Coordinates of C-alpha atoms and ligand atoms in Angstrom, one line a residue:
M138 CA 0.0 0.0 0.0
I139 CA 1.3 3.5 -0.8
D140 CA 1.3 5.9 2.1
S141 CA 0.1 9.1 0.4
A142 CA -0.9 11.1 3.5
F143 CA 0.7 14.6 3.6
R144 CA 2.9 15.2 6.6
C145 CA 3.9 18.4 8.3
G146 CA 5.8 19.2 11.4
T147 CA 8.5 21.2 13.2
I148 CA 12.0 20.0 13.8
A149 CA 14.2 21.7 16.4
I150 CA 17.9 21.7 15.4
V151 CA 20.0 21.7 18.6
G152 CA 23.6 21.2 19.6
R153 CA 26.6 22.9 21.0
P154 CA 28.1 25.9 19.1
N155 CA 29.9 25.4 15.8
V156 CA 28.7 21.8 15.0
G157 CA 27.1 23.0 11.8
K158 CA 23.4 23.5 12.7
S159 CA 22.9 26.6 10.5
T160 CA 24.9 25.2 7.6
L161 CA 22.7 22.1 7.7
M162 CA 19.5 24.0 7.9
N163 CA 20.5 26.1 4.9
G164 CA 21.5 22.9 3.0
L165 CA 18.2 21.3 3.8
I166 CA 16.1 24.1 2.6
G167 CA 18.5 24.9 -0.3
Q168 CA 18.8 28.5 0.5
K169 CA 20.8 30.7 2.9
I170 CA 18.5 31.9 5.7
S171 CA 20.7 31.4 8.7
I172 CA 24.1 32.9 9.0
T173 CA 27.2 30.7 9.5
S174 CA 30.8 31.2 10.5
P175 CA 33.9 29.3 11.7
K176 CA 33.4 31.0 15.1
P177 CA 31.3 29.5 17.9
Q178 CA 28.1 31.3 19.0
T179 CA 27.2 32.7 15.6
T180 CA 23.5 32.1 15.8
R181 CA 21.7 34.2 18.5
H182 CA 18.1 33.7 17.7
R183 CA 15.6 31.0 16.8
I184 CA 15.3 31.0 13.0
H185 CA 12.7 29.1 11.0
G186 CA 13.5 27.6 7.7
I187 CA 10.6 26.0 5.7
L188 CA 11.0 23.2 3.2
S189 CA 7.8 22.5 1.1
L190 CA 7.7 19.2 -0.8
D191 CA 5.0 17.3 -2.7
E192 CA 4.6 14.9 0.2
A193 CA 5.5 17.0 3.3
Q194 CA 6.3 20.3 4.8
L195 CA 9.3 20.5 7.1
V196 CA 9.6 23.5 9.4
F197 CA 13.1 23.7 10.8
V198 CA 14.0 25.7 13.9
D199 CA 17.7 26.6 14.0
T200 CA 18.8 27.6 17.4
P201 CA 21.8 29.2 19.2
G202 CA 24.5 26.7 20.2
I203 CA 24.0 25.5 23.8
H204 CA 27.1 26.3 25.8
L205 CA 28.3 26.0 29.4
N206 CA 29.0 28.9 31.7
G207 CA 26.3 31.4 31.9
G208 CA 28.7 34.3 31.2
K209 CA 27.0 37.5 30.1
A210 CA 23.3 38.0 30.0
L211 CA 23.4 37.4 26.2
N212 CA 24.9 34.0 26.8
R213 CA 22.1 33.1 29.2
V214 CA 19.5 34.4 26.8
M215 CA 21.0 32.4 24.0
N216 CA 20.9 29.2 26.0
R217 CA 17.3 29.8 27.0
T218 CA 16.4 30.5 23.4
A219 CA 17.8 27.2 22.4
S220 CA 16.4 25.0 25.2
S221 CA 12.9 26.5 24.9
A222 CA 12.9 25.5 21.2
L223 CA 12.6 21.9 22.4
E224 CA 9.0 22.6 23.5
G225 CA 6.2 21.8 21.2
V226 CA 8.2 20.4 18.3
D227 CA 7.5 17.1 16.5
V228 CA 11.1 16.0 16.1
V229 CA 14.4 17.0 17.8
M230 CA 17.5 16.8 15.6
M231 CA 20.7 16.9 17.7
L232 CA 24.0 17.6 15.9
V233 CA 27.4 16.6 17.0
E234 CA 30.8 16.9 15.3
A235 CA 32.2 13.6 14.1
G236 CA 34.9 12.3 16.4
R237 CA 34.2 14.8 19.2
F238 CA 32.0 14.7 22.3
T239 CA 32.6 17.6 24.7
D240 CA 31.0 18.6 28.0
E241 CA 28.8 20.9 26.0
D242 CA 27.6 18.0 23.9
A243 CA 26.8 16.2 27.1
R244 CA 24.8 19.1 28.3
V245 CA 22.7 19.0 25.2
A246 CA 22.3 15.2 25.5
Q247 CA 21.0 15.8 29.1
L248 CA 18.5 18.5 27.9
I249 CA 17.0 16.2 25.3
A250 CA 17.0 13.1 27.4
H251 CA 13.5 13.6 28.5
V252 CA 11.8 14.8 25.3
K253 CA 8.8 12.7 24.3
V254 CA 9.3 13.1 20.5
P255 CA 11.7 11.2 18.2
V256 CA 15.4 12.3 18.4
V257 CA 17.4 12.1 15.3
L258 CA 21.1 12.3 16.1
V259 CA 23.1 13.8 13.2
I260 CA 26.9 13.2 13.3
N261 CA 28.1 16.1 11.1
K262 CA 31.4 16.9 9.4
V263 CA 32.2 13.2 8.6
D264 CA 34.2 14.6 5.6
K265 CA 36.9 15.6 8.2
I266 CA 37.4 12.0 9.3
Q267 CA 39.5 9.8 6.9
P268 CA 39.3 6.8 6.5
R269 CA 35.7 6.5 7.6
E270 CA 36.3 3.3 9.6
K271 CA 38.0 5.5 12.2
L272 CA 34.5 6.6 13.1
L273 CA 33.2 3.2 14.2
P274 CA 34.3 3.2 17.8
Y275 CA 33.0 6.8 18.2
L276 CA 29.6 5.9 16.8
A277 CA 29.4 2.9 19.2
E278 CA 30.2 5.2 22.1
L279 CA 27.5 7.8 21.1
G280 CA 24.9 5.1 21.7
Q281 CA 25.8 5.2 25.4
K282 CA 25.9 9.0 25.6
V283 CA 22.8 10.2 23.7
A284 CA 19.3 8.8 23.8
F285 CA 18.4 8.9 20.1
T286 CA 15.8 7.2 17.9
E287 CA 17.9 7.1 14.8
S288 CA 21.4 8.3 13.9
L289 CA 22.9 9.6 10.6
P290 CA 26.6 10.3 9.9
I291 CA 26.7 13.1 7.3
S292 CA 28.4 16.1 5.9
A293 CA 26.1 19.2 5.7
Y294 CA 27.7 20.2 2.4
D295 CA 26.8 16.9 0.7
K296 CA 23.4 17.0 -1.2
K297 CA 23.0 13.2 -1.0
H298 CA 23.4 13.4 2.7
T299 CA 20.9 16.2 3.2
Q300 CA 18.4 14.3 1.1
L301 CA 18.9 11.3 3.4
V302 CA 18.2 13.6 6.4
I303 CA 15.0 14.9 4.8
N304 CA 13.8 11.3 4.1
T305 CA 14.5 10.3 7.6
L306 CA 12.7 13.3 9.2
I307 CA 9.6 12.9 7.0
K308 CA 9.0 9.4 8.4
H309 CA 8.8 10.9 11.9
L310 CA 6.5 13.8 11.1
P311 CA 2.8 13.6 11.9
E312 CA 0.2 13.6 9.2
G313 CA -1.4 17.0 8.7
E314 CA -1.8 19.9 6.4
A315 CA 0.9 22.4 5.5
M316 CA 1.3 25.2 8.1
F317 CA 2.9 27.7 5.7
D318 CA 2.4 28.8 2.1
E319 CA 4.5 26.6 -0.1
D320 CA 6.6 29.6 -1.5
M321 CA 7.6 30.7 2.0
V322 CA 11.2 29.7 3.1
T323 CA 11.2 31.5 6.4
N324 CA 8.9 33.6 8.6
A325 CA 11.8 35.9 9.5
S326 CA 11.4 39.5 8.2
S327 CA 13.6 40.9 5.5
R328 CA 14.7 43.5 8.1
F329 CA 15.9 40.8 10.5
L330 CA 17.7 38.9 7.7
A331 CA 19.4 42.1 6.5
A332 CA 20.8 42.7 10.1
E333 CA 21.9 39.1 10.2
M334 CA 23.8 39.3 6.9
V335 CA 25.7 42.3 8.1
R336 CA 26.5 40.6 11.4
E337 CA 27.7 37.5 9.5
K338 CA 30.3 39.5 7.6
L339 CA 31.4 41.1 10.9
M340 CA 31.6 37.7 12.6
R341 CA 33.7 36.3 9.8
R342 CA 36.1 39.3 9.5
L343 CA 36.7 40.4 13.1
E344 CA 38.9 38.6 15.6
K345 CA 38.9 37.7 19.3
E346 CA 36.1 39.1 21.4
I347 CA 35.0 41.8 19.0
P348 CA 32.3 39.8 17.2
Y349 CA 30.8 38.9 20.6
G350 CA 30.5 42.6 21.7
L351 CA 28.5 43.8 18.7
T352 CA 24.9 43.6 17.4
V353 CA 23.2 45.1 14.3
E354 CA 20.0 47.0 14.2
I355 CA 18.2 48.1 11.0
E356 CA 17.3 51.8 11.3
K357 CA 15.8 52.3 7.9
Y358 CA 14.4 49.8 5.4
E359 CA 12.8 51.4 2.4
V360 CA 11.6 49.6 -0.7
T361 CA 11.6 51.8 -3.9
P362 CA 10.9 50.7 -7.4
E363 CA 14.6 50.8 -8.2
R364 CA 16.2 49.5 -5.1
V365 CA 16.0 48.6 -1.4
I366 CA 17.6 51.3 0.8
I367 CA 18.9 49.9 4.1
D368 CA 20.6 51.8 7.0
A369 CA 22.2 49.4 9.5
L370 CA 23.6 50.5 12.9
I371 CA 26.4 48.4 14.4
L372 CA 26.4 48.7 18.1
V373 CA 29.6 48.0 20.0
E374 CA 30.5 48.2 23.7
R375 CA 33.7 50.4 23.6
E376 CA 35.4 53.1 21.6
G377 CA 38.3 50.8 20.9
Q378 CA 35.9 48.3 19.3
K379 CA 34.3 51.0 17.2
R380 CA 37.8 51.9 15.8
I381 CA 38.4 48.3 14.9
V382 CA 35.0 47.8 13.2
I383 CA 35.5 51.0 11.2
G384 CA 39.1 50.0 10.3
E385 CA 41.9 52.0 8.8
S386 CA 40.4 54.7 6.6
G387 CA 37.0 53.0 7.0
G388 CA 38.4 49.9 5.2
M389 CA 36.8 47.2 7.4
L390 CA 33.4 48.8 7.2
K391 CA 33.7 49.2 3.5
Q392 CA 34.5 45.5 3.0
V393 CA 31.7 44.3 5.4
G394 CA 29.2 46.6 3.6
S395 CA 30.2 45.4 0.1
E396 CA 30.0 41.7 1.1
A397 CA 26.7 42.1 2.9
R398 CA 25.3 44.0 0.0
Q399 CA 26.1 41.1 -2.4
D400 CA 24.2 38.7 -0.1
L401 CA 21.3 41.0 0.3
M402 CA 20.9 41.6 -3.5
R403 CA 20.7 37.9 -4.0
M404 CA 18.3 37.4 -1.1
L405 CA 16.0 40.3 -2.1
D406 CA 16.5 39.9 -5.8
S407 CA 16.8 43.7 -6.1
R408 CA 19.5 46.4 -6.2
V409 CA 20.5 47.4 -2.6
H410 CA 21.8 50.6 -1.2
L411 CA 23.4 49.7 2.2
Q412 CA 24.7 52.2 4.6
L413 CA 26.5 51.2 7.8
W414 CA 27.0 53.2 10.9
V415 CA 28.8 52.3 14.2
K416 CA 27.8 53.5 17.6
V417 CA 29.0 52.7 21.2
K418 CA 26.3 51.4 23.5
D419 CA 27.9 50.5 26.9
N420 CA 27.5 47.0 28.1
W421 CA 24.5 46.1 25.9
S422 CA 25.4 42.4 26.0
D423 CA 25.2 42.1 29.7
D424 CA 22.1 44.2 30.3
E425 CA 18.8 42.3 30.2
R426 CA 16.7 45.4 29.4
A427 CA 19.0 46.5 26.6
L428 CA 18.9 42.9 25.2
A429 CA 15.1 42.9 25.2
S430 CA 14.9 46.2 23.4
L431 CA 17.5 44.9 20.8
G432 CA 15.2 42.0 20.0
Y433 CA 16.9 39.2 22.1
Q434 CA 14.4 37.1 24.0
Ligands
GTP18 N1 34.1 20.3 7.1 C1 32.9 20.6 7.4 N2 32.6 21.8 7.9 C2 31.3 22.1 8.2 C3 30.3 21.2 7.9 N3 29.1 21.8 8.4 C4 29.4 23.0 8.8 N4 30.8 23.2 8.7 C5 31.5 24.4 9.1 O1 31.4 24.5 10.5 C6 31.5 25.9 10.9 C7 30.3 26.2 11.9 O2 29.1 26.1 11.1 P1 27.7 26.7 11.6 O3 26.7 26.2 10.7 O4 27.9 28.2 11.7 O5 27.6 26.1 13.0 P2 26.4 26.3 14.1 O6 26.2 24.9 14.8 O7 25.2 26.9 13.5 O8 27.1 27.3 15.1 P3 26.4 28.3 16.2 O9 25.4 29.1 15.5 O10 27.6 29.1 16.7 O11 25.8 27.4 17.3 C8 31.4 26.7 9.6 O12 32.7 27.1 9.3 C9 30.9 25.7 8.6 O13 31.3 26.0 7.3 C10 30.6 19.9 7.4 O14 29.7 19.0 7.1 N5 31.9 19.7 7.1
MG19 MG1 24.3 28.6 13.9

Protein backbone atom coordinates (compact mmCIF):
# COMPACT_ATOMS: atom_id res chain seq x y z
CA MET A 1 0.00 0.00 0.00
CA ILE A 2 1.27 3.47 -0.81
CA ASP A 3 1.28 5.87 2.10
CA SER A 4 0.13 9.07 0.44
CA ALA A 5 -0.91 11.13 3.47
CA PHE A 6 0.68 14.58 3.60
CA ARG A 7 2.95 15.16 6.59
CA CYS A 8 3.87 18.40 8.28
CA GLY A 9 5.76 19.24 11.43
CA THR A 10 8.46 21.22 13.18
CA ILE A 11 12.00 20.02 13.77
CA ALA A 12 14.23 21.70 16.36
CA ILE A 13 17.93 21.71 15.39
CA VAL A 14 20.01 21.72 18.57
CA GLY A 15 23.63 21.16 19.55
CA ARG A 16 26.65 22.88 21.01
CA PRO A 17 28.09 25.89 19.14
CA ASN A 18 29.88 25.37 15.82
CA VAL A 19 28.72 21.81 15.02
CA GLY A 20 27.08 23.01 11.77
CA LYS A 21 23.40 23.50 12.69
CA SER A 22 22.87 26.57 10.54
CA THR A 23 24.91 25.18 7.64
CA LEU A 24 22.74 22.06 7.71
CA MET A 25 19.48 24.00 7.87
CA ASN A 26 20.51 26.09 4.86
CA GLY A 27 21.51 22.90 3.04
CA LEU A 28 18.17 21.26 3.84
CA ILE A 29 16.07 24.14 2.56
CA GLY A 30 18.48 24.86 -0.32
CA GLN A 31 18.84 28.52 0.53
CA LYS A 32 20.81 30.70 2.88
CA ILE A 33 18.53 31.87 5.67
CA SER A 34 20.66 31.38 8.75
CA ILE A 35 24.11 32.94 9.03
CA THR A 36 27.19 30.74 9.54
CA SER A 37 30.84 31.25 10.47
CA PRO A 38 33.85 29.28 11.70
CA LYS A 39 33.44 30.95 15.12
CA PRO A 40 31.25 29.48 17.87
CA GLN A 41 28.06 31.29 18.96
CA THR A 42 27.22 32.70 15.56
CA THR A 43 23.45 32.12 15.77
CA ARG A 44 21.75 34.17 18.49
CA HIS A 45 18.05 33.75 17.70
CA ARG A 46 15.63 31.01 16.76
CA ILE A 47 15.35 31.01 12.98
CA HIS A 48 12.69 29.15 11.02
CA GLY A 49 13.49 27.58 7.66
CA ILE A 50 10.65 25.99 5.70
CA LEU A 51 10.97 23.18 3.15
CA SER A 52 7.82 22.48 1.12
CA LEU A 53 7.71 19.23 -0.84
CA ASP A 54 4.96 17.34 -2.66
CA GLU A 55 4.58 14.88 0.21
CA ALA A 56 5.48 16.98 3.25
CA GLN A 57 6.30 20.34 4.76
CA LEU A 58 9.27 20.47 7.13
CA VAL A 59 9.56 23.48 9.41
CA PHE A 60 13.08 23.67 10.84
CA VAL A 61 13.96 25.72 13.89
CA ASP A 62 17.65 26.64 13.95
CA THR A 63 18.82 27.59 17.44
CA PRO A 64 21.84 29.17 19.17
CA GLY A 65 24.54 26.69 20.21
CA ILE A 66 23.98 25.47 23.75
CA HIS A 67 27.08 26.25 25.81
CA LEU A 68 28.31 25.99 29.38
CA ASN A 69 29.02 28.90 31.74
CA GLY A 70 26.25 31.44 31.93
CA GLY A 71 28.67 34.29 31.23
CA LYS A 72 27.00 37.49 30.13
CA ALA A 73 23.26 38.02 29.97
CA LEU A 74 23.43 37.45 26.20
CA ASN A 75 24.86 33.96 26.80
CA ARG A 76 22.07 33.09 29.20
CA VAL A 77 19.47 34.42 26.79
CA MET A 78 20.98 32.36 23.96
CA ASN A 79 20.92 29.16 26.03
CA ARG A 80 17.32 29.84 27.02
CA THR A 81 16.36 30.55 23.41
CA ALA A 82 17.84 27.19 22.39
CA SER A 83 16.45 25.01 25.15
CA SER A 84 12.94 26.46 24.90
CA ALA A 85 12.92 25.49 21.20
CA LEU A 86 12.57 21.88 22.35
CA GLU A 87 9.02 22.57 23.51
CA GLY A 88 6.16 21.78 21.18
CA VAL A 89 8.19 20.41 18.27
CA ASP A 90 7.51 17.10 16.51
CA VAL A 91 11.11 15.96 16.13
CA VAL A 92 14.40 16.95 17.76
CA MET A 93 17.50 16.82 15.61
CA MET A 94 20.67 16.92 17.69
CA LEU A 95 23.97 17.62 15.94
CA VAL A 96 27.43 16.58 17.05
CA GLU A 97 30.75 16.89 15.25
CA ALA A 98 32.19 13.58 14.06
CA GLY A 99 34.92 12.31 16.38
CA ARG A 100 34.21 14.76 19.17
CA PHE A 101 32.00 14.74 22.25
CA THR A 102 32.57 17.60 24.66
CA ASP A 103 31.03 18.62 27.99
CA GLU A 104 28.76 20.94 26.02
CA ASP A 105 27.55 18.00 23.90
CA ALA A 106 26.84 16.16 27.15
CA ARG A 107 24.79 19.14 28.34
CA VAL A 108 22.72 19.01 25.15
CA ALA A 109 22.26 15.24 25.53
CA GLN A 110 21.04 15.85 29.08
CA LEU A 111 18.53 18.46 27.91
CA ILE A 112 17.01 16.18 25.28
CA ALA A 113 17.04 13.05 27.45
CA HIS A 114 13.45 13.63 28.52
CA VAL A 115 11.78 14.84 25.35
CA LYS A 116 8.81 12.75 24.32
CA VAL A 117 9.31 13.08 20.55
CA PRO A 118 11.71 11.19 18.25
CA VAL A 119 15.35 12.32 18.44
CA VAL A 120 17.42 12.10 15.26
CA LEU A 121 21.13 12.30 16.06
CA VAL A 122 23.13 13.78 13.19
CA ILE A 123 26.88 13.20 13.26
CA ASN A 124 28.07 16.07 11.07
CA LYS A 125 31.39 16.87 9.37
CA VAL A 126 32.22 13.22 8.58
CA ASP A 127 34.24 14.60 5.64
CA LYS A 128 36.89 15.57 8.20
CA ILE A 129 37.44 11.95 9.28
CA GLN A 130 39.46 9.78 6.90
CA PRO A 131 39.30 6.85 6.53
CA ARG A 132 35.66 6.54 7.56
CA GLU A 133 36.25 3.33 9.55
CA LYS A 134 37.97 5.46 12.16
CA LEU A 135 34.49 6.63 13.15
CA LEU A 136 33.17 3.21 14.16
CA PRO A 137 34.27 3.20 17.82
CA TYR A 138 33.03 6.78 18.15
CA LEU A 139 29.61 5.87 16.75
CA ALA A 140 29.38 2.93 19.16
CA GLU A 141 30.21 5.24 22.09
CA LEU A 142 27.53 7.75 21.10
CA GLY A 143 24.93 5.08 21.72
CA GLN A 144 25.85 5.24 25.42
CA LYS A 145 25.87 9.03 25.57
CA VAL A 146 22.81 10.18 23.67
CA ALA A 147 19.29 8.78 23.81
CA PHE A 148 18.36 8.86 20.12
CA THR A 149 15.77 7.17 17.93
CA GLU A 150 17.92 7.12 14.82
CA SER A 151 21.42 8.33 13.92
CA LEU A 152 22.89 9.57 10.64
CA PRO A 153 26.56 10.30 9.89
CA ILE A 154 26.65 13.10 7.29
CA SER A 155 28.36 16.11 5.86
CA ALA A 156 26.08 19.15 5.73
CA TYR A 157 27.69 20.15 2.41
CA ASP A 158 26.76 16.88 0.69
CA LYS A 159 23.44 16.98 -1.23
CA LYS A 160 23.01 13.20 -1.04
CA HIS A 161 23.39 13.36 2.73
CA THR A 162 20.92 16.22 3.18
CA GLN A 163 18.41 14.26 1.08
CA LEU A 164 18.87 11.33 3.44
CA VAL A 165 18.22 13.60 6.42
CA ILE A 166 15.03 14.87 4.79
CA ASN A 167 13.76 11.34 4.07
CA THR A 168 14.49 10.26 7.63
CA LEU A 169 12.75 13.27 9.17
CA ILE A 170 9.61 12.90 7.02
CA LYS A 171 9.04 9.41 8.45
CA HIS A 172 8.85 10.90 11.94
CA LEU A 173 6.48 13.78 11.12
CA PRO A 174 2.78 13.61 11.95
CA GLU A 175 0.16 13.58 9.21
CA GLY A 176 -1.36 16.98 8.69
CA GLU A 177 -1.78 19.93 6.38
CA ALA A 178 0.94 22.44 5.52
CA MET A 179 1.34 25.23 8.07
CA PHE A 180 2.91 27.74 5.70
CA ASP A 181 2.42 28.85 2.11
CA GLU A 182 4.54 26.64 -0.11
CA ASP A 183 6.61 29.55 -1.49
CA MET A 184 7.63 30.72 1.99
CA VAL A 185 11.17 29.73 3.05
CA THR A 186 11.19 31.52 6.39
CA ASN A 187 8.92 33.57 8.61
CA ALA A 188 11.76 35.93 9.52
CA SER A 189 11.36 39.48 8.23
CA SER A 190 13.62 40.91 5.52
CA ARG A 191 14.71 43.51 8.06
CA PHE A 192 15.89 40.83 10.48
CA LEU A 193 17.67 38.89 7.72
CA ALA A 194 19.39 42.08 6.54
CA ALA A 195 20.75 42.71 10.05
CA GLU A 196 21.92 39.09 10.23
CA MET A 197 23.76 39.27 6.87
CA VAL A 198 25.69 42.31 8.12
CA ARG A 199 26.45 40.55 11.42
CA GLU A 200 27.70 37.48 9.54
CA LYS A 201 30.31 39.51 7.64
CA LEU A 202 31.43 41.15 10.90
CA MET A 203 31.56 37.74 12.62
CA ARG A 204 33.74 36.35 9.83
CA ARG A 205 36.11 39.32 9.50
CA LEU A 206 36.68 40.38 13.11
CA GLU A 207 38.86 38.56 15.61
CA LYS A 208 38.91 37.67 19.31
CA GLU A 209 36.12 39.13 21.44
CA ILE A 210 35.05 41.84 18.97
CA PRO A 211 32.29 39.83 17.18
CA TYR A 212 30.77 38.95 20.57
CA GLY A 213 30.50 42.58 21.66
CA LEU A 214 28.48 43.75 18.68
CA THR A 215 24.94 43.61 17.41
CA VAL A 216 23.24 45.06 14.35
CA GLU A 217 20.01 47.04 14.18
CA ILE A 218 18.21 48.15 11.03
CA GLU A 219 17.35 51.84 11.32
CA LYS A 220 15.81 52.27 7.88
CA TYR A 221 14.39 49.77 5.41
CA GLU A 222 12.76 51.36 2.42
CA VAL A 223 11.62 49.61 -0.73
CA THR A 224 11.55 51.79 -3.86
CA PRO A 225 10.89 50.66 -7.45
CA GLU A 226 14.64 50.83 -8.21
CA ARG A 227 16.19 49.48 -5.05
CA VAL A 228 15.97 48.63 -1.38
CA ILE A 229 17.55 51.28 0.84
CA ILE A 230 18.92 49.95 4.13
CA ASP A 231 20.60 51.82 6.99
CA ALA A 232 22.19 49.43 9.49
CA LEU A 233 23.55 50.47 12.85
CA ILE A 234 26.35 48.38 14.36
CA LEU A 235 26.37 48.67 18.14
CA VAL A 236 29.63 47.97 19.97
CA GLU A 237 30.52 48.23 23.66
CA ARG A 238 33.66 50.37 23.62
CA GLU A 239 35.36 53.14 21.64
CA GLY A 240 38.29 50.81 20.88
CA GLN A 241 35.92 48.30 19.30
CA LYS A 242 34.34 51.04 17.22
CA ARG A 243 37.75 51.95 15.80
CA ILE A 244 38.42 48.32 14.86
CA VAL A 245 35.00 47.85 13.25
CA ILE A 246 35.50 50.99 11.16
CA GLY A 247 39.07 49.98 10.29
CA GLU A 248 41.87 52.03 8.84
CA SER A 249 40.39 54.74 6.61
CA GLY A 250 37.04 52.98 6.98
CA GLY A 251 38.41 49.91 5.19
CA MET A 252 36.81 47.24 7.38
CA LEU A 253 33.37 48.83 7.22
CA LYS A 254 33.66 49.16 3.46
CA GLN A 255 34.50 45.46 3.01
CA VAL A 256 31.74 44.33 5.35
CA GLY A 257 29.25 46.59 3.58
CA SER A 258 30.20 45.36 0.15
CA GLU A 259 30.00 41.65 1.14
CA ALA A 260 26.68 42.09 2.94
CA ARG A 261 25.27 43.99 -0.04
CA GLN A 262 26.08 41.07 -2.37
CA ASP A 263 24.18 38.65 -0.13
CA LEU A 264 21.26 41.05 0.27
CA MET A 265 20.93 41.61 -3.48
CA ARG A 266 20.74 37.85 -3.97
CA MET A 267 18.29 37.42 -1.13
CA LEU A 268 16.01 40.34 -2.07
CA ASP A 269 16.47 39.95 -5.82
CA SER A 270 16.83 43.70 -6.10
CA ARG A 271 19.48 46.41 -6.18
CA VAL A 272 20.45 47.37 -2.65
CA HIS A 273 21.79 50.57 -1.18
CA LEU A 274 23.36 49.68 2.16
CA GLN A 275 24.74 52.24 4.57
CA LEU A 276 26.52 51.15 7.77
CA TRP A 277 26.98 53.17 10.94
CA VAL A 278 28.82 52.30 14.16
CA LYS A 279 27.82 53.48 17.63
CA VAL A 280 28.96 52.67 21.18
CA LYS A 281 26.27 51.41 23.55
CA ASP A 282 27.90 50.53 26.86
CA ASN A 283 27.50 47.01 28.13
CA TRP A 284 24.49 46.14 25.92
CA SER A 285 25.37 42.41 25.96
CA ASP A 286 25.16 42.10 29.73
CA ASP A 287 22.06 44.19 30.27
CA GLU A 288 18.75 42.26 30.21
CA ARG A 289 16.71 45.36 29.36
CA ALA A 290 19.01 46.47 26.57
CA LEU A 291 18.91 42.92 25.20
CA ALA A 292 15.13 42.85 25.18
CA SER A 293 14.94 46.20 23.41
CA LEU A 294 17.45 44.93 20.85
CA GLY A 295 15.22 41.96 20.05
CA TYR A 296 16.91 39.23 22.12
CA GLN A 297 14.37 37.14 23.97
N1 LIG B 1 34.15 20.26 7.11
C1 LIG B 1 32.89 20.58 7.39
N2 LIG B 1 32.61 21.79 7.92
C2 LIG B 1 31.32 22.08 8.19
C3 LIG B 1 30.26 21.18 7.95
N3 LIG B 1 29.11 21.75 8.35
C4 LIG B 1 29.45 22.98 8.81
N4 LIG B 1 30.76 23.20 8.72
C5 LIG B 1 31.51 24.40 9.13
O1 LIG B 1 31.45 24.52 10.54
C6 LIG B 1 31.46 25.89 10.94
C7 LIG B 1 30.27 26.18 11.86
O2 LIG B 1 29.08 26.06 11.11
P1 LIG B 1 27.72 26.74 11.59
O3 LIG B 1 26.66 26.23 10.68
O4 LIG B 1 27.88 28.22 11.73
O5 LIG B 1 27.59 26.07 13.03
P2 LIG B 1 26.42 26.26 14.12
O6 LIG B 1 26.24 24.94 14.78
O7 LIG B 1 25.23 26.87 13.50
O8 LIG B 1 27.13 27.25 15.14
P3 LIG B 1 26.43 28.28 16.20
O9 LIG B 1 25.44 29.12 15.46
O10 LIG B 1 27.59 29.08 16.68
O11 LIG B 1 25.84 27.45 17.28
C8 LIG B 1 31.43 26.71 9.65
O12 LIG B 1 32.75 27.10 9.35
C9 LIG B 1 30.90 25.71 8.62
O13 LIG B 1 31.34 26.00 7.32
C10 LIG B 1 30.59 19.90 7.38
O14 LIG B 1 29.74 19.03 7.13
N5 LIG B 1 31.91 19.66 7.12
MG1 LIG C 1 24.26 28.60 13.90
